[in-house]
PDB file of N, CA and C in Angstrom:
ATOM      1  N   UNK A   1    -154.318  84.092-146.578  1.00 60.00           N
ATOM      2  CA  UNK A   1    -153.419  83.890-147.701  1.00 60.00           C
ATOM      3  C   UNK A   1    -151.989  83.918-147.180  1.00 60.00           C
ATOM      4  N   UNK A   2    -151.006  82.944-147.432  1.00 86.00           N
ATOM      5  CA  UNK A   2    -149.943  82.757-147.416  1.00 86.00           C
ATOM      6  C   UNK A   2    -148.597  83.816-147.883  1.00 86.00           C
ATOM      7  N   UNK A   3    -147.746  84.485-147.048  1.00 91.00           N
ATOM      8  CA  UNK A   3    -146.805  85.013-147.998  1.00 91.00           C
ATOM      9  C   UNK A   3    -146.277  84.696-149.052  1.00 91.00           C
ATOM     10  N   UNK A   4    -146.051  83.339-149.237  1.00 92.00           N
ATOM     11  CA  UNK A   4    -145.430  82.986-150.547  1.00 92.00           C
ATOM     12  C   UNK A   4    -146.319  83.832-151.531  1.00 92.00           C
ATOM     13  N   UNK A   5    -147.717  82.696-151.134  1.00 93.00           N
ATOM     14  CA  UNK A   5    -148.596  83.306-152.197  1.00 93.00           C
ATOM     15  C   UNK A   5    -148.984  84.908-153.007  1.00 93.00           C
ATOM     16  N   UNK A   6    -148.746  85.500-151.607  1.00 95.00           N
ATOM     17  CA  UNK A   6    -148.753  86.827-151.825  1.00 95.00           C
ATOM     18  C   UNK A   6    -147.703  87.305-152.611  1.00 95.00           C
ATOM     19  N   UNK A   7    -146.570  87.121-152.346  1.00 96.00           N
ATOM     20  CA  UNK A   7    -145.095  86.988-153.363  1.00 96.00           C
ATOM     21  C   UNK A   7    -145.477  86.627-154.715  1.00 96.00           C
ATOM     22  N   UNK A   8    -145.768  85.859-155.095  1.00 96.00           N
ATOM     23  CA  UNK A   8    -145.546  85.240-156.042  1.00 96.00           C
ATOM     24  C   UNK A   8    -146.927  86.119-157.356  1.00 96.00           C
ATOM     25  N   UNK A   9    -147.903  86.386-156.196  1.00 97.00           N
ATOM     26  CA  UNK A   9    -149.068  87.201-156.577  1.00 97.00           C
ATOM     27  C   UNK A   9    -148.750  88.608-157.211  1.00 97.00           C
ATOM     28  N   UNK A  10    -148.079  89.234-156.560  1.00 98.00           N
ATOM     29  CA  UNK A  10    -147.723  90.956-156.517  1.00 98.00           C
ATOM     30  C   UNK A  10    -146.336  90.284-157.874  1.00 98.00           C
ATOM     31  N   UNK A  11    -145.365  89.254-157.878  1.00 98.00           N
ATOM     32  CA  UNK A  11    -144.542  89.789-158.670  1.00 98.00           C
ATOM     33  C   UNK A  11    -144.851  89.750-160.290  1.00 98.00           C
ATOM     34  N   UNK A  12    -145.774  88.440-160.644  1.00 98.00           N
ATOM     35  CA  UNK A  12    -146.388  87.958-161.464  1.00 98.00           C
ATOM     36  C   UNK A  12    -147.549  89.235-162.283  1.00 98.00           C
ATOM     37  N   UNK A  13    -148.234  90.037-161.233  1.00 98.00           N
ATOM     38  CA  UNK A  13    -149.170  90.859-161.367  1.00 98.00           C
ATOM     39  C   UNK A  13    -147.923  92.287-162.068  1.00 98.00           C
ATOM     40  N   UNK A  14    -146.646  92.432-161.376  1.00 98.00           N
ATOM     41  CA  UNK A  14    -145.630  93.541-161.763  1.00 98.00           C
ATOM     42  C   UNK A  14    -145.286  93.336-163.065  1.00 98.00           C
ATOM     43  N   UNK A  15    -144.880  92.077-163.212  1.00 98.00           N
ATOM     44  CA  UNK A  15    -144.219  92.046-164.303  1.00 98.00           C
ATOM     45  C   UNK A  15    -144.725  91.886-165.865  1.00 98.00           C
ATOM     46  N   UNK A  16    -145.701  90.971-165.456  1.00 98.00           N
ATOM     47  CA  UNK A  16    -146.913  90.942-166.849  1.00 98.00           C
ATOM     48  C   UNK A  16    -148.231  91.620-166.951  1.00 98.00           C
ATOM     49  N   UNK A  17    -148.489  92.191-165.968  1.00 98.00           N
ATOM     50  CA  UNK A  17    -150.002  93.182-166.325  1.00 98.00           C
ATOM     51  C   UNK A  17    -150.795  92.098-166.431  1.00 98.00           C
ATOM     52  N   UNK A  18    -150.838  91.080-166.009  1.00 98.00           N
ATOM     53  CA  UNK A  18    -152.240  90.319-166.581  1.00 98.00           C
ATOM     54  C   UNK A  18    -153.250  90.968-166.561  1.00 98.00           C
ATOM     55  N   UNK A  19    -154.580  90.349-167.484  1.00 97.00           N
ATOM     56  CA  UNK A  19    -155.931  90.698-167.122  1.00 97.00           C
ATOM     57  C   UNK A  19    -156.078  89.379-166.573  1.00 97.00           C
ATOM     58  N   UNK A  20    -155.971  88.240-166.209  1.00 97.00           N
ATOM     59  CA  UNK A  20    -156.389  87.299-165.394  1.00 97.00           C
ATOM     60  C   UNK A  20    -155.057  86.228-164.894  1.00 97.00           C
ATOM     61  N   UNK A  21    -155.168  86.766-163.683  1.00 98.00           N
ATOM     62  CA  UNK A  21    -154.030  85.870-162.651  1.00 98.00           C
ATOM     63  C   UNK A  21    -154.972  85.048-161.258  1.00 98.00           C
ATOM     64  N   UNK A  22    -154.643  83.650-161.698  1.00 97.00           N
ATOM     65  CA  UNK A  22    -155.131  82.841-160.517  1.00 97.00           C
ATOM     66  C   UNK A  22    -153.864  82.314-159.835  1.00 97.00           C
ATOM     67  N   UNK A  23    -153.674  82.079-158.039  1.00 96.00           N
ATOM     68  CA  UNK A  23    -152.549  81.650-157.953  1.00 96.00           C
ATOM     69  C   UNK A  23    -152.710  80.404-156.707  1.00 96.00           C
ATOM     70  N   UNK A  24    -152.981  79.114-157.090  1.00 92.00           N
ATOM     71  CA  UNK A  24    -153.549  78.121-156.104  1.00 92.00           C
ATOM     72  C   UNK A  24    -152.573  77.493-155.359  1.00 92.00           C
ATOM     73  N   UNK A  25    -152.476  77.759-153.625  1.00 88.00           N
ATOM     74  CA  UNK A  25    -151.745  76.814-152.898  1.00 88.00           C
ATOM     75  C   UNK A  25    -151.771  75.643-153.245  1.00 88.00           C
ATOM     76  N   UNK A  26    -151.536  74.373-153.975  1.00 82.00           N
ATOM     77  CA  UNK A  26    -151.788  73.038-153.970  1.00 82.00           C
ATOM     78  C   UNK A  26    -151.172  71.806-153.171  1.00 82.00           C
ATOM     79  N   UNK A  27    -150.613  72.325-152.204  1.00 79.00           N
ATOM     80  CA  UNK A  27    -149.142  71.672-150.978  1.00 79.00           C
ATOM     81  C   UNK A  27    -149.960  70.820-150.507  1.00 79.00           C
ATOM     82  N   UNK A  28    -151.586  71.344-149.912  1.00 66.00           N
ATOM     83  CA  UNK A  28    -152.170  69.721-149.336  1.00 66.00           C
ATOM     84  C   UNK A  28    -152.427  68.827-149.952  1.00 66.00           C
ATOM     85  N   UNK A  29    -152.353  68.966-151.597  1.00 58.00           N
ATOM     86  CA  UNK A  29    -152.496  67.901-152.355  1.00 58.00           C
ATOM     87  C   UNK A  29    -151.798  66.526-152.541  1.00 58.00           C
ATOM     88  N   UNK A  30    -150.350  67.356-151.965  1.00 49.00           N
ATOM     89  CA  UNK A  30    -149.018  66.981-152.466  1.00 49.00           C
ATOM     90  C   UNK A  30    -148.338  66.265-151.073  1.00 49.00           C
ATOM     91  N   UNK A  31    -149.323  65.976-149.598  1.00 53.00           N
ATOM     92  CA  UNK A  31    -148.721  65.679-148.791  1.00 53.00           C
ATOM     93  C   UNK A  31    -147.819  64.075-148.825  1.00 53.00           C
ATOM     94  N   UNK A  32    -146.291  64.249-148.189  1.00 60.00           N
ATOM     95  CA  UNK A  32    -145.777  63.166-148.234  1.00 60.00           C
ATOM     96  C   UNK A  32    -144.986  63.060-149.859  1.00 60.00           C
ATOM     97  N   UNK A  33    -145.322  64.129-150.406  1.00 58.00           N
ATOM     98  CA  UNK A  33    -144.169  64.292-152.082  1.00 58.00           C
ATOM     99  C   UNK A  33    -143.098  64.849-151.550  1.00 58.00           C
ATOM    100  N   UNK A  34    -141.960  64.837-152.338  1.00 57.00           N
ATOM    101  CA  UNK A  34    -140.888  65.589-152.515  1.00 57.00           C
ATOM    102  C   UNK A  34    -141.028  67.324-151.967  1.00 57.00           C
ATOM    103  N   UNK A  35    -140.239  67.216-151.708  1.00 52.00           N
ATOM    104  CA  UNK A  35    -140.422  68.568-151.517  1.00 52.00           C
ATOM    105  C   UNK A  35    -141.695  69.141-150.147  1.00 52.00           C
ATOM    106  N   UNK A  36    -142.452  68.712-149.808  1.00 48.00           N
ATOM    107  CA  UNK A  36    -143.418  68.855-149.330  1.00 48.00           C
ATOM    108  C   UNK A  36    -143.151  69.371-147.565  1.00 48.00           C
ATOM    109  N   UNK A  37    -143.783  70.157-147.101  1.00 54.00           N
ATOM    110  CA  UNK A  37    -143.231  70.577-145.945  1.00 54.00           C
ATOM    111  C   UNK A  37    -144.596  71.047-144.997  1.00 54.00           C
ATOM    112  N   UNK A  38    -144.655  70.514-143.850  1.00 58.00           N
ATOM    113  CA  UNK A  38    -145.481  70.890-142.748  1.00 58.00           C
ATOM    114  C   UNK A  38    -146.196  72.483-142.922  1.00 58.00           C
ATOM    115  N   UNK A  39    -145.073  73.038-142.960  1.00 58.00           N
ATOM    116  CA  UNK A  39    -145.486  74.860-142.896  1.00 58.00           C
ATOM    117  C   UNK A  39    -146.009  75.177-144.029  1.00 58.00           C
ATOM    118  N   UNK A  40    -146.316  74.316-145.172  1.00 64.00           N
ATOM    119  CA  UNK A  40    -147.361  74.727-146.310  1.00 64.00           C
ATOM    120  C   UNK A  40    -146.133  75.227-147.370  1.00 64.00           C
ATOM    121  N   UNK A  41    -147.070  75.827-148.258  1.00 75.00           N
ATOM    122  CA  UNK A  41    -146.763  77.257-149.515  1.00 75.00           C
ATOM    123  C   UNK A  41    -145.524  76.407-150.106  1.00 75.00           C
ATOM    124  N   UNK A  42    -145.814  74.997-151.020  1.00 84.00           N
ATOM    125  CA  UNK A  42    -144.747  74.492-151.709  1.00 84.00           C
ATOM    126  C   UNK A  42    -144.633  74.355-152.738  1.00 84.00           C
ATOM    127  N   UNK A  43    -146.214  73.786-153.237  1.00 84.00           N
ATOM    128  CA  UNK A  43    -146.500  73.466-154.576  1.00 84.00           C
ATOM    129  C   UNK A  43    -148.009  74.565-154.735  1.00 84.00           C
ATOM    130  N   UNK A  44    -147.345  75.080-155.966  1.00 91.00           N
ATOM    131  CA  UNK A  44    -148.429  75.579-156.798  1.00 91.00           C
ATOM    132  C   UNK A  44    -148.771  76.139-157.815  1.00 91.00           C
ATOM    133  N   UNK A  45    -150.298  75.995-158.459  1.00 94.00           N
ATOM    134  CA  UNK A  45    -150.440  75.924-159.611  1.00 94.00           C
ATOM    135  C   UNK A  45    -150.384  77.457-159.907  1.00 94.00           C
ATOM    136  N   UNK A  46    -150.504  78.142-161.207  1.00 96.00           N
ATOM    137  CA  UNK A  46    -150.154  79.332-161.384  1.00 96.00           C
ATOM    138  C   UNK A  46    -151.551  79.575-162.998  1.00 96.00           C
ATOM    139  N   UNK A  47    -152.193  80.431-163.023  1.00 97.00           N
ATOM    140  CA  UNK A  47    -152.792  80.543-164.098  1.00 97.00           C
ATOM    141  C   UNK A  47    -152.793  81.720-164.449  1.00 97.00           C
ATOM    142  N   UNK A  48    -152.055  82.037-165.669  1.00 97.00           N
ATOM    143  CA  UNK A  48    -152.191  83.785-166.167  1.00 97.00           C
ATOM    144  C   UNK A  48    -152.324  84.060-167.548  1.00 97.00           C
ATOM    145  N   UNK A  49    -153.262  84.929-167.608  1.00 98.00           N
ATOM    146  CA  UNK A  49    -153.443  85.074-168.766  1.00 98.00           C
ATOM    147  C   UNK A  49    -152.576  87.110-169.280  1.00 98.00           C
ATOM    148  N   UNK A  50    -152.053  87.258-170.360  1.00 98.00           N
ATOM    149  CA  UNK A  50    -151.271  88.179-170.274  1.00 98.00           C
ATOM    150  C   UNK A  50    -150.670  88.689-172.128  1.00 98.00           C
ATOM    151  N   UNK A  51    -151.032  89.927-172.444  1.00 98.00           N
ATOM    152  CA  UNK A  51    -151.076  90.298-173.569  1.00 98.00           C
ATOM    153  C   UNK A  51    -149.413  90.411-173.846  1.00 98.00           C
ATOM    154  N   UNK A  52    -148.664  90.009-172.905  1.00 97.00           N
ATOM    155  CA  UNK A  52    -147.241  90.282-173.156  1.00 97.00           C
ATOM    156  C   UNK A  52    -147.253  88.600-173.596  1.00 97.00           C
ATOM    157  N   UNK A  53    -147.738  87.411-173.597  1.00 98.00           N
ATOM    158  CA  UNK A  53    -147.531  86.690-173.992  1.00 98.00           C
ATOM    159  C   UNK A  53    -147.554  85.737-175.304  1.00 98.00           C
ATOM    160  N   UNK A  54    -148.261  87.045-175.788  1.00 97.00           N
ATOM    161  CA  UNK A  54    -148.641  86.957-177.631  1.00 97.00           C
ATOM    162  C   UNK A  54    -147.371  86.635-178.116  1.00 97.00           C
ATOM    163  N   UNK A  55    -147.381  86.018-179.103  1.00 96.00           N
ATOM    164  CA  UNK A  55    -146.315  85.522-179.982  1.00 96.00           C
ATOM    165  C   UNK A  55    -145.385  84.577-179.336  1.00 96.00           C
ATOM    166  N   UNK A  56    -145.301  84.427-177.912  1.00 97.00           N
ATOM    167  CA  UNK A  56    -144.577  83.703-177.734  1.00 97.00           C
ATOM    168  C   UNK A  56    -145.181  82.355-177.491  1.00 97.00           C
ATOM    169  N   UNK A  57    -143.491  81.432-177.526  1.00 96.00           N
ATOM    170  CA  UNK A  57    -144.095  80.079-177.407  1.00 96.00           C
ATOM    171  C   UNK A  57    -144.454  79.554-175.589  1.00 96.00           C
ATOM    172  N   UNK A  58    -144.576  78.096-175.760  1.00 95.00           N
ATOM    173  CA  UNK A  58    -144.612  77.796-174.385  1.00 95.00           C
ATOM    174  C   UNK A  58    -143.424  77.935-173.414  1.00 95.00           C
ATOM    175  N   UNK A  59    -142.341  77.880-173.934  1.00 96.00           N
ATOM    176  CA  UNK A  59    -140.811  77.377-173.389  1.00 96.00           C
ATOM    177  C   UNK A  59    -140.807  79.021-173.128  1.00 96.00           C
ATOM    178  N   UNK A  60    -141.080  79.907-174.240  1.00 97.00           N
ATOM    179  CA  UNK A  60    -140.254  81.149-173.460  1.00 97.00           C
ATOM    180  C   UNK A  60    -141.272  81.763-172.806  1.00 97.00           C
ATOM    181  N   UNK A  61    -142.748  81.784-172.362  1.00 98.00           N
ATOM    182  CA  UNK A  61    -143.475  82.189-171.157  1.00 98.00           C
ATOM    183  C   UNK A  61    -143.321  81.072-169.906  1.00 98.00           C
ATOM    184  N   UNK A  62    -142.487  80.326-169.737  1.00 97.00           N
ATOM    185  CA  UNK A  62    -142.493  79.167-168.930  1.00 97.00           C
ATOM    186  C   UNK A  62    -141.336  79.915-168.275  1.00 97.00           C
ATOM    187  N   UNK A  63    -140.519  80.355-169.466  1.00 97.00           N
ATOM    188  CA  UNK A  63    -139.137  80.751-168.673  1.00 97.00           C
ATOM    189  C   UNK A  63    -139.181  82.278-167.915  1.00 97.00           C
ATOM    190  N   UNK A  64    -139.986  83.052-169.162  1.00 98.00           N
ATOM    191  CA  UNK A  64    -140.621  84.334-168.112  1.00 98.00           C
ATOM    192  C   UNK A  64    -140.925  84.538-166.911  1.00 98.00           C
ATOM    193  N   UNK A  65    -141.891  83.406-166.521  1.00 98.00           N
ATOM    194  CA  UNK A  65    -142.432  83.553-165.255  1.00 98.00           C
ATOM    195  C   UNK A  65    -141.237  82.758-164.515  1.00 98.00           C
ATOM    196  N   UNK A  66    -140.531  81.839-164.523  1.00 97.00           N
ATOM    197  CA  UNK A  66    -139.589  81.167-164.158  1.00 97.00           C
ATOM    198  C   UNK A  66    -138.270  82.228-163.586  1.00 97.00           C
ATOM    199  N   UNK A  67    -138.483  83.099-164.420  1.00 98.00           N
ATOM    200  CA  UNK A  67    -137.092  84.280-164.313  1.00 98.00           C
ATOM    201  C   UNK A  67    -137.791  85.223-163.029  1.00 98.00           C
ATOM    202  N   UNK A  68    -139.107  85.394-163.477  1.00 98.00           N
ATOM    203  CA  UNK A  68    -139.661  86.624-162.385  1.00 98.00           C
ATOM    204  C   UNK A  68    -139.850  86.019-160.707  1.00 98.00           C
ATOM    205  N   UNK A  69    -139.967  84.813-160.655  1.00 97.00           N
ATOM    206  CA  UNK A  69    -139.774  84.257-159.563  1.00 97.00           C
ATOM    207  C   UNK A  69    -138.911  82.805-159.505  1.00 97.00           C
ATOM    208  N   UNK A  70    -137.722  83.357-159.591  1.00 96.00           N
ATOM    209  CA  UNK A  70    -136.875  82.753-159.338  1.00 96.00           C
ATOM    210  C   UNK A  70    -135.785  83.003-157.829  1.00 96.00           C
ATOM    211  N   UNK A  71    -136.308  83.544-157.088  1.00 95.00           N
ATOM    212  CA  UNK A  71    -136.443  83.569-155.213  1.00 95.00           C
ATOM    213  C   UNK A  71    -137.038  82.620-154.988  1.00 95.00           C
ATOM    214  N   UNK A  72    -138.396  82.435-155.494  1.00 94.00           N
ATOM    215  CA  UNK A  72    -139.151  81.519-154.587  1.00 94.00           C
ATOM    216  C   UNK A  72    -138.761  80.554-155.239  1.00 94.00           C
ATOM    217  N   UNK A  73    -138.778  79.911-156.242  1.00 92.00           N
ATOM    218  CA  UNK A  73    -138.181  79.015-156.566  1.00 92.00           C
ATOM    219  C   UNK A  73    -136.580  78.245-156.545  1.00 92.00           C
ATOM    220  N   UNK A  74    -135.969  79.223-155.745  1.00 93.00           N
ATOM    221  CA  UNK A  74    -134.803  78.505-155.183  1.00 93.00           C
ATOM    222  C   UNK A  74    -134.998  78.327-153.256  1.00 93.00           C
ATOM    223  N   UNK A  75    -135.658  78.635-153.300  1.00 85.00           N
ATOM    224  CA  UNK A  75    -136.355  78.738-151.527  1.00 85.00           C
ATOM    225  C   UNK A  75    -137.262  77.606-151.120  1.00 85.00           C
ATOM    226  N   UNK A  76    -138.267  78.731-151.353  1.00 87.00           N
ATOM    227  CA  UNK A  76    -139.716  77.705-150.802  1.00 87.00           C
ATOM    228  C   UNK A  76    -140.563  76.965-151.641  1.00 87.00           C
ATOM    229  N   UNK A  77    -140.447  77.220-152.813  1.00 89.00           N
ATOM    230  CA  UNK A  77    -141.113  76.512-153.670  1.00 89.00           C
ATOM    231  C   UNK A  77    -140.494  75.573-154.608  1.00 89.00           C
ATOM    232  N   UNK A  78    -141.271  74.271-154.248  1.00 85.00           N
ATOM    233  CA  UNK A  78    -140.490  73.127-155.014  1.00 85.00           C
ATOM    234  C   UNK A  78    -141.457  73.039-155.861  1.00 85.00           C
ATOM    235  N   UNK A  79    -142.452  72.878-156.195  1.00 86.00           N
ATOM    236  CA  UNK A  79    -142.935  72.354-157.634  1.00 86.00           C
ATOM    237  C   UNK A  79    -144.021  73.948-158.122  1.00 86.00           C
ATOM    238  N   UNK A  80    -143.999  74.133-159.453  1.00 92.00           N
ATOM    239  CA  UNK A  80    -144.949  75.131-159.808  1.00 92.00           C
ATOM    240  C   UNK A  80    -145.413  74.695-161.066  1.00 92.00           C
ATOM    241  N   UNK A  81    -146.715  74.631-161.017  1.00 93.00           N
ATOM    242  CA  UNK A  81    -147.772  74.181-162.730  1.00 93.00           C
ATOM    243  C   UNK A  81    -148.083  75.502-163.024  1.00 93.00           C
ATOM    244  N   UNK A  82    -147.551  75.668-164.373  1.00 96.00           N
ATOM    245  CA  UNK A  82    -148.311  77.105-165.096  1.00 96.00           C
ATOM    246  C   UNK A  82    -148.752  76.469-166.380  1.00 96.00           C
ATOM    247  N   UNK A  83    -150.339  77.413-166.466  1.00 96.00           N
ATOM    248  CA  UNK A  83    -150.727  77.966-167.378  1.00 96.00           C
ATOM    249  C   UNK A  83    -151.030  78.969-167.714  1.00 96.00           C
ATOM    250  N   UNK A  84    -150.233  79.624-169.273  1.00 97.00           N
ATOM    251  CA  UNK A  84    -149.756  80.662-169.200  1.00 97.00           C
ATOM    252  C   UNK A  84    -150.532  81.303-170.671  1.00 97.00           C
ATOM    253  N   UNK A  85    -151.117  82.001-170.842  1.00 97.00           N
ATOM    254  CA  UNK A  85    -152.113  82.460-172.013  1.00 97.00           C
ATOM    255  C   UNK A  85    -152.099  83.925-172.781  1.00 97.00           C
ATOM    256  N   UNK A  86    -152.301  83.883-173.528  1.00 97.00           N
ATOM    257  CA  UNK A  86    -152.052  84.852-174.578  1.00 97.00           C
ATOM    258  C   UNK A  86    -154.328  85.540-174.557  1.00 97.00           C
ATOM    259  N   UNK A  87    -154.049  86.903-174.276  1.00 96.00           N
ATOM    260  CA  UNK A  87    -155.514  87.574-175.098  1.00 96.00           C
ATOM    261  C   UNK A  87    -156.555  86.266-175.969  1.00 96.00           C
ATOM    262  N   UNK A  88    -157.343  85.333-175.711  1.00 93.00           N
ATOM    263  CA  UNK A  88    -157.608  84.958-176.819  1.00 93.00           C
ATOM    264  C   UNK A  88    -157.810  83.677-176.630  1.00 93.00           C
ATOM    265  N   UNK A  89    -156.661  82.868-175.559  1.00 93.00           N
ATOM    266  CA  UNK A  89    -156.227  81.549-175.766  1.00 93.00           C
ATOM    267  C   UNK A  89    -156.808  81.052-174.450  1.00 93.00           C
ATOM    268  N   UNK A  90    -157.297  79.511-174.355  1.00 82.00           N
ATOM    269  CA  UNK A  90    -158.183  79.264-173.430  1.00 82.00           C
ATOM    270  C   UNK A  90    -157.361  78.055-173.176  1.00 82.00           C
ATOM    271  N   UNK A  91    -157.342  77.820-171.728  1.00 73.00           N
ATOM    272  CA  UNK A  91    -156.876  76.796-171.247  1.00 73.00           C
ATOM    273  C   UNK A  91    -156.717  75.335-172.189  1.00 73.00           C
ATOM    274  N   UNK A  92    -158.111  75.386-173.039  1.00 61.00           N
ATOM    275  CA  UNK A  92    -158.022  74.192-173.417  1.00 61.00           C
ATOM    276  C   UNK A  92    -157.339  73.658-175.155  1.00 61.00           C
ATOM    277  N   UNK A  93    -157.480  75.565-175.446  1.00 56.00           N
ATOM    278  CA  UNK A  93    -156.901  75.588-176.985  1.00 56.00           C
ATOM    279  C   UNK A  93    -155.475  75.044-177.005  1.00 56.00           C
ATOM    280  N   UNK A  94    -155.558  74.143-178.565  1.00 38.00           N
ATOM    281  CA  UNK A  94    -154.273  73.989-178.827  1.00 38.00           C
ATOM    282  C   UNK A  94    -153.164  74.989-179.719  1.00 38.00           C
ATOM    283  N   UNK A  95    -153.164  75.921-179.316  1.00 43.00           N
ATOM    284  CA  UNK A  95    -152.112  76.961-179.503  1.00 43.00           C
ATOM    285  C   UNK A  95    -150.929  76.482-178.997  1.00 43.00           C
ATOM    286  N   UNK A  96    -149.885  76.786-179.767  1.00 42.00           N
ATOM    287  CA  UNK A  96    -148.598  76.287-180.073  1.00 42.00           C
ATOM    288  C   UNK A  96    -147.794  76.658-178.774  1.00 42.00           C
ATOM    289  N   UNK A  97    -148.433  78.256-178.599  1.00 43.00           N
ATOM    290  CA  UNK A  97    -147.971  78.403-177.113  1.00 43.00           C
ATOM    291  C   UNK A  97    -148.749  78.770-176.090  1.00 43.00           C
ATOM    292  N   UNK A  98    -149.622  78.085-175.632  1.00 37.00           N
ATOM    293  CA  UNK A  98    -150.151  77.048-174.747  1.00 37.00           C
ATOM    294  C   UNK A  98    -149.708  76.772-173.680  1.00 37.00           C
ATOM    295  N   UNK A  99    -150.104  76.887-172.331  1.00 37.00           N
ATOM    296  CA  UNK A  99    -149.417  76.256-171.328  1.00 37.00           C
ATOM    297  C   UNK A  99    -150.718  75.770-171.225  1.00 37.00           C
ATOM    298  N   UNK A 100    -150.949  74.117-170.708  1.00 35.00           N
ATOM    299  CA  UNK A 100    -151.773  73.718-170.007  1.00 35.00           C
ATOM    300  C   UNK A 100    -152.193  72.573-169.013  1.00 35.00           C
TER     301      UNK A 100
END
């Protein structure tokens, strides 16, 4: 596992308590994109599910996690996909706040 990954793992896990955090390198997907770099850990997807995210919408758990890693995202990480879930809410539900 990658430091980024590990970063991004431990701060995500600090700040929201999830009960379910997935955190996928996706950089070999992305070879030859923007952003994209030999040494890996650029793009990646983010999946958390998190009882602090009740009531809110998509824009302000987008910006949550956006605020809590906002190091790596002025650094090493150029692109990040979140989906971001409330107790309840499943990747595929259309809940208003929904990341998916």
């Amino acid at each position: 596992m990658g430091a980024v990954k590990t970063r991004i793992e431990s701060k995500l896990a600090a700040a929201f308590a999830p009960d379910q955090l997935e955190v996928e390198d996706q950089t070999n997907q992305h070879h030859g994109h923007a952003g994209w770099r030999e040494s890996g850990e650029t793009h990646f997807r983010v999946s958390i599910r998190s009882a602090q995210f009740a009531g809110r919408t998509r824009v302000e758990r987008q910006r949550a996690i956006y605020a809590v890693l906002a190091e790596e995202l002025a650094g090493p990480v150029h692109a990040l996909a979140i989906s971001a879930r409330a107790p309840g809410e499943t990747e595929t539900s259309n809940s208003p706040g929904n990341v998916s």
